[in-house]
mmCIF file of C-alpha atoms in Angstrom:
data_model
loop_
_atom_site.group_PDB
_atom_site.id
_atom_site.type_symbol
_atom_site.label_atom_id
_atom_site.label_comp_id
_atom_site.label_asym_id
_atom_site.label_seq_id
_atom_site.Cartn_x
_atom_site.Cartn_y
_atom_site.Cartn_z
ATOM 1 C CA UNK A 10 33.635 44.751 -64.969
ATOM 2 C CA UNK A 11 30.600 43.205 -65.924
ATOM 3 C CA UNK A 12 31.056 39.770 -67.245
ATOM 4 C CA UNK A 13 29.022 36.927 -69.647
ATOM 5 C CA UNK A 14 29.531 33.641 -67.584
ATOM 6 C CA UNK A 15 28.778 30.351 -69.404
ATOM 7 C CA UNK A 16 28.357 27.156 -67.667
ATOM 8 C CA UNK A 17 28.271 23.808 -68.057
ATOM 9 C CA UNK A 18 25.569 22.128 -66.168
ATOM 10 C CA UNK A 19 22.399 20.809 -66.237
ATOM 11 C CA UNK A 20 19.124 22.822 -66.586
ATOM 12 C CA UNK A 21 17.680 20.747 -64.709
ATOM 13 C CA UNK A 22 20.419 20.778 -61.978
ATOM 14 C CA UNK A 23 19.424 24.623 -61.914
ATOM 15 C CA UNK A 24 15.384 24.331 -61.382
ATOM 16 C CA UNK A 25 16.645 21.871 -58.943
ATOM 17 C CA UNK A 26 17.851 24.719 -56.961
ATOM 18 C CA UNK A 27 14.403 26.186 -56.329
ATOM 19 C CA UNK A 28 12.721 23.573 -53.894
ATOM 20 C CA UNK A 29 16.386 22.075 -53.420
ATOM 21 C CA UNK A 30 15.578 18.576 -51.668
ATOM 22 C CA UNK A 31 17.255 18.530 -47.880
ATOM 23 C CA UNK A 32 20.816 17.349 -49.135
ATOM 24 C CA UNK A 33 21.330 19.857 -51.613
ATOM 25 C CA UNK A 34 19.770 22.379 -49.599
ATOM 26 C CA UNK A 35 22.376 21.684 -47.014
ATOM 27 C CA UNK A 36 25.533 21.647 -49.188
ATOM 28 C CA UNK A 37 24.192 24.865 -50.776
ATOM 29 C CA UNK A 38 23.632 26.674 -47.711
ATOM 30 C CA UNK A 39 27.122 25.120 -46.404
ATOM 31 C CA UNK A 40 28.593 27.099 -49.966
ATOM 32 C CA UNK A 41 26.890 30.134 -49.268
ATOM 33 C CA UNK A 42 28.469 30.817 -45.634
ATOM 34 C CA UNK A 43 31.665 30.109 -47.130
ATOM 35 C CA UNK A 44 31.402 31.836 -49.714
ATOM 36 C CA UNK A 45 29.490 34.649 -48.655
ATOM 37 C CA UNK A 46 30.738 34.868 -44.606
ATOM 38 C CA UNK A 47 28.585 37.537 -42.565
ATOM 39 C CA UNK A 48 30.817 40.382 -41.525
ATOM 40 C CA UNK A 49 32.291 40.105 -38.378
ATOM 41 C CA UNK A 50 30.497 42.168 -35.506
ATOM 42 C CA UNK A 51 32.211 45.219 -34.377
ATOM 43 C CA UNK A 52 33.047 45.296 -30.111
ATOM 44 C CA UNK A 53 29.786 46.457 -28.368
ATOM 45 C CA UNK A 54 30.060 49.608 -27.172
ATOM 46 C CA UNK A 55 28.985 51.054 -23.939
ATOM 47 C CA UNK A 56 26.722 53.699 -25.882
ATOM 48 C CA UNK A 57 25.211 50.891 -28.002
ATOM 49 C CA UNK A 58 21.893 51.026 -25.907
ATOM 50 C CA UNK A 59 21.792 55.299 -26.142
ATOM 51 C CA UNK A 60 22.026 54.670 -30.063
ATOM 52 C CA UNK A 61 19.079 54.852 -31.884
ATOM 53 C CA UNK A 62 21.131 52.620 -34.378
ATOM 54 C CA UNK A 63 23.387 49.753 -32.509
ATOM 55 C CA UNK A 64 25.865 49.146 -35.837
ATOM 56 C CA UNK A 65 26.440 45.687 -33.741
ATOM 57 C CA UNK A 66 22.870 44.629 -34.679
ATOM 58 C CA UNK A 67 22.138 45.950 -37.959
ATOM 59 C CA UNK A 68 21.804 43.754 -41.415
ATOM 60 C CA UNK A 69 23.354 45.056 -44.380
ATOM 61 C CA UNK A 70 20.155 44.871 -47.210
ATOM 62 C CA UNK A 71 22.819 44.815 -49.685
ATOM 63 C CA UNK A 72 24.311 41.194 -48.805
ATOM 64 C CA UNK A 73 22.041 38.271 -49.295
ATOM 65 C CA UNK A 74 20.391 36.855 -46.438
ATOM 66 C CA UNK A 75 18.849 33.846 -44.312
ATOM 67 C CA UNK A 76 15.774 34.919 -45.413
ATOM 68 C CA UNK A 77 17.216 35.337 -49.531
ATOM 69 C CA UNK A 78 18.510 31.919 -48.874
ATOM 70 C CA UNK A 79 15.364 30.065 -47.578
ATOM 71 C CA UNK A 80 13.238 31.387 -50.549
ATOM 72 C CA UNK A 81 15.376 30.490 -52.724
ATOM 73 C CA UNK A 82 15.657 27.194 -51.997
ATOM 74 C CA UNK A 83 12.211 26.689 -51.397
ATOM 75 C CA UNK A 84 11.174 28.437 -54.657
ATOM 76 C CA UNK A 85 9.098 30.787 -53.064
ATOM 77 C CA UNK A 86 8.361 34.587 -54.564
ATOM 78 C CA UNK A 87 11.231 36.783 -54.714
ATOM 79 C CA UNK A 88 10.377 40.458 -54.023
ATOM 80 C CA UNK A 89 11.790 42.812 -56.864
ATOM 81 C CA UNK A 90 14.111 44.873 -53.835
ATOM 82 C CA UNK A 91 15.603 41.466 -53.613
ATOM 83 C CA UNK A 92 16.532 40.552 -57.064
ATOM 84 C CA UNK A 93 20.364 41.136 -56.917
ATOM 85 C CA UNK A 94 20.931 40.129 -53.647
ATOM 86 C CA UNK A 95 19.369 36.386 -55.169
ATOM 87 C CA UNK A 96 21.324 36.446 -58.369
ATOM 88 C CA UNK A 97 24.359 36.920 -56.220
ATOM 89 C CA UNK A 98 23.239 33.505 -54.303
ATOM 90 C CA UNK A 99 22.423 31.887 -57.510
ATOM 91 C CA UNK A 100 26.127 32.925 -58.767
ATOM 92 C CA UNK A 101 27.862 31.511 -56.169
ATOM 93 C CA UNK A 102 26.043 28.261 -56.405
ATOM 94 C CA UNK A 103 26.636 27.440 -59.785
ATOM 95 C CA UNK A 104 29.782 27.919 -59.786
ATOM 96 C CA UNK A 105 29.912 25.241 -56.801
ATOM 97 C CA UNK A 106 27.208 22.406 -59.058
ATOM 98 C CA UNK A 107 28.829 23.100 -62.772
ATOM 99 C CA UNK A 108 31.550 21.254 -64.465
ATOM 100 C CA UNK A 109 33.053 24.074 -66.026
ATOM 101 C CA UNK A 110 32.729 27.802 -66.575
ATOM 102 C CA UNK A 111 34.188 30.867 -68.158
ATOM 103 C CA UNK A 112 33.721 34.642 -67.933
ATOM 104 C CA UNK A 113 33.819 36.705 -70.618
ATOM 105 C CA UNK A 114 33.966 40.502 -70.026
ATOM 106 C CA UNK A 115 30.614 41.596 -70.840
ATOM 107 C CA UNK A 116 30.730 44.966 -73.149
ATOM 108 C CA UNK A 117 27.401 44.971 -75.395
ATOM 109 C CA UNK A 118 29.142 47.330 -78.394
ATOM 110 C CA UNK A 119 32.204 44.283 -77.905
ATOM 111 C CA UNK A 120 29.450 41.778 -77.969
ATOM 112 C CA UNK A 121 27.877 43.667 -81.216
ATOM 113 C CA UNK A 122 31.360 43.785 -82.881
ATOM 114 C CA UNK A 123 32.266 39.884 -82.201
ATOM 115 C CA UNK A 124 28.472 38.579 -83.406
ATOM 116 C CA UNK A 125 29.345 40.693 -86.593
ATOM 117 C CA UNK A 126 33.231 39.071 -86.988
ATOM 118 C CA UNK A 127 31.514 35.971 -86.608
ATOM 119 C CA UNK A 128 28.988 36.553 -89.043
ATOM 120 C CA UNK A 129 31.095 37.636 -91.205
ATOM 121 C CA UNK A 130 33.516 34.138 -91.049
ATOM 122 C CA UNK A 131 30.222 32.446 -92.104
ATOM 123 C CA UNK A 132 29.221 31.227 -88.876
ATOM 124 C CA UNK A 133 25.347 29.843 -89.176
ATOM 125 C CA UNK A 134 22.909 32.359 -87.578
ATOM 126 C CA UNK A 135 21.663 29.588 -85.581
ATOM 127 C CA UNK A 136 24.836 28.805 -83.414
ATOM 128 C CA UNK A 137 25.126 32.572 -82.751
ATOM 129 C CA UNK A 138 26.560 33.911 -79.580
ATOM 130 C CA UNK A 139 23.090 34.710 -78.248
ATOM 131 C CA UNK A 140 21.815 31.019 -79.467
ATOM 132 C CA UNK A 141 23.903 30.178 -76.327
ATOM 133 C CA UNK A 142 20.770 31.728 -74.042
ATOM 134 C CA UNK A 143 18.068 31.877 -76.541
ATOM 135 C CA UNK A 144 15.961 29.737 -74.040
ATOM 136 C CA UNK A 145 14.477 30.853 -71.051
ATOM 137 C CA UNK A 146 15.828 29.516 -67.896
ATOM 138 C CA UNK A 147 12.595 28.915 -66.557
ATOM 139 C CA UNK A 148 13.158 29.545 -62.959
ATOM 140 C CA UNK A 149 11.416 31.750 -59.757
ATOM 141 C CA UNK A 150 14.225 34.371 -60.373
ATOM 142 C CA UNK A 151 13.706 36.785 -62.769
ATOM 143 C CA UNK A 152 16.403 38.448 -64.535
ATOM 144 C CA UNK A 153 17.233 41.903 -63.847
ATOM 145 C CA UNK A 154 17.012 44.852 -66.435
ATOM 146 C CA UNK A 155 19.887 44.243 -69.593
ATOM 147 C CA UNK A 156 20.625 40.946 -67.954
ATOM 148 C CA UNK A 157 21.778 38.258 -70.652
ATOM 149 C CA UNK A 158 19.857 34.991 -68.738
ATOM 150 C CA UNK A 159 19.485 31.924 -70.662
ATOM 151 C CA UNK A 160 20.653 28.142 -71.775
ATOM 152 C CA UNK A 161 21.242 25.879 -74.551
ATOM 153 C CA UNK A 162 20.320 22.278 -74.373
ATOM 154 C CA UNK A 163 23.017 19.898 -75.013
ATOM 155 C CA UNK A 164 22.566 19.163 -78.518
ATOM 156 C CA UNK A 165 22.251 22.650 -79.611
ATOM 157 C CA UNK A 166 25.612 23.062 -77.385
ATOM 158 C CA UNK A 167 27.525 20.407 -79.406
ATOM 159 C CA UNK A 168 26.802 21.641 -82.648
ATOM 160 C CA UNK A 169 27.626 25.085 -81.952
ATOM 161 C CA UNK A 170 31.068 23.841 -80.947
ATOM 162 C CA UNK A 171 31.432 22.374 -84.410
ATOM 163 C CA UNK A 172 30.572 25.673 -85.687
ATOM 164 C CA UNK A 173 32.943 27.563 -83.744
ATOM 165 C CA UNK A 174 36.014 25.475 -83.844
ATOM 166 C CA UNK A 175 35.923 25.768 -87.840
ATOM 167 C CA UNK A 176 35.385 29.630 -87.501
ATOM 168 C CA UNK A 177 38.158 29.753 -84.735
ATOM 169 C CA UNK A 178 40.249 27.921 -87.765
ATOM 170 C CA UNK A 179 39.937 31.107 -89.759
ATOM 171 C CA UNK A 180 43.207 32.972 -89.885
ATOM 172 C CA UNK A 181 41.417 36.155 -90.474
ATOM 173 C CA UNK A 182 38.944 36.080 -87.272
ATOM 174 C CA UNK A 183 39.880 39.352 -85.113
ATOM 175 C CA UNK A 184 41.956 38.734 -81.922
ATOM 176 C CA UNK A 185 38.606 40.450 -80.309
ATOM 177 C CA UNK A 186 36.708 37.384 -81.770
ATOM 178 C CA UNK A 187 38.938 34.802 -80.546
ATOM 179 C CA UNK A 188 39.434 35.957 -76.785
ATOM 180 C CA UNK A 189 35.406 35.690 -77.054
ATOM 181 C CA UNK A 190 35.329 32.238 -78.472
ATOM 182 C CA UNK A 191 37.965 30.079 -77.732
ATOM 183 C CA UNK A 192 36.706 29.948 -73.420
ATOM 184 C CA UNK A 193 33.315 29.378 -74.263
ATOM 185 C CA UNK A 194 34.572 26.577 -77.108
ATOM 186 C CA UNK A 195 36.073 25.319 -74.001
ATOM 187 C CA UNK A 196 33.109 24.862 -71.797
ATOM 188 C CA UNK A 197 31.496 23.681 -74.394
ATOM 189 C CA UNK A 198 33.824 20.638 -75.323
ATOM 190 C CA UNK A 199 32.896 19.792 -71.199
ATOM 191 C CA UNK A 200 29.138 19.694 -72.363
ATOM 192 C CA UNK A 201 29.941 17.684 -75.203
ATOM 193 C CA UNK A 202 31.940 14.926 -72.859
ATOM 194 C CA UNK A 203 29.030 14.607 -70.748
ATOM 195 C CA UNK A 204 25.643 13.668 -72.140
ATOM 196 C CA UNK A 205 23.652 15.455 -68.883
ATOM 197 C CA UNK A 206 25.368 18.869 -69.377
ATOM 198 C CA UNK A 207 23.460 22.060 -70.797
ATOM 199 C CA UNK A 208 25.379 25.236 -71.302
ATOM 200 C CA UNK A 209 23.702 27.850 -69.069
ATOM 201 C CA UNK A 210 24.269 31.605 -69.850
ATOM 202 C CA UNK A 211 24.361 34.404 -67.079
ATOM 203 C CA UNK A 212 25.250 37.836 -68.450
ATOM 204 C CA UNK A 213 25.297 41.131 -66.344
#
């Protein structure tokens, strides 16, 4: 299931992941090791030396590697063929560093329906759900094709929250729109309560 995730986190904290200072880098390495442990090595076979590929020494290229971690934490160039693995890492780290988050099942057709319904409820277009991802993250990790990535500064997030609360009070708002908007508003409440936080969006 694809998901749209909204995080309550300072954009500076997101950018600090790349070229992380030693204490932060150590913390993020520990989180990656805990959340994405390497698979248990199979028992070595007597026939392994005779095999062209020894399963005990193979590395799964679909999983984030130590090289990916080092690349991310030093802000080095991320090759196109390692984008997916690098986004897996960043997602885990955003979950660790954010003050709150919500995940909404992502479906582009449903998103368009919800945006239309919110407009019908007279939500100011400046505060559409899309507006929460208007600003680029400005990090070395590029978005993947069709990925929704961006952020909203705290002032915009707080103003959007006021609009969302007004729209949520509309009894004619559809259940689908309410199911999308309520969790987002909950995260923005956390942003409002802490002047250090912004709203960061990453969707697949």
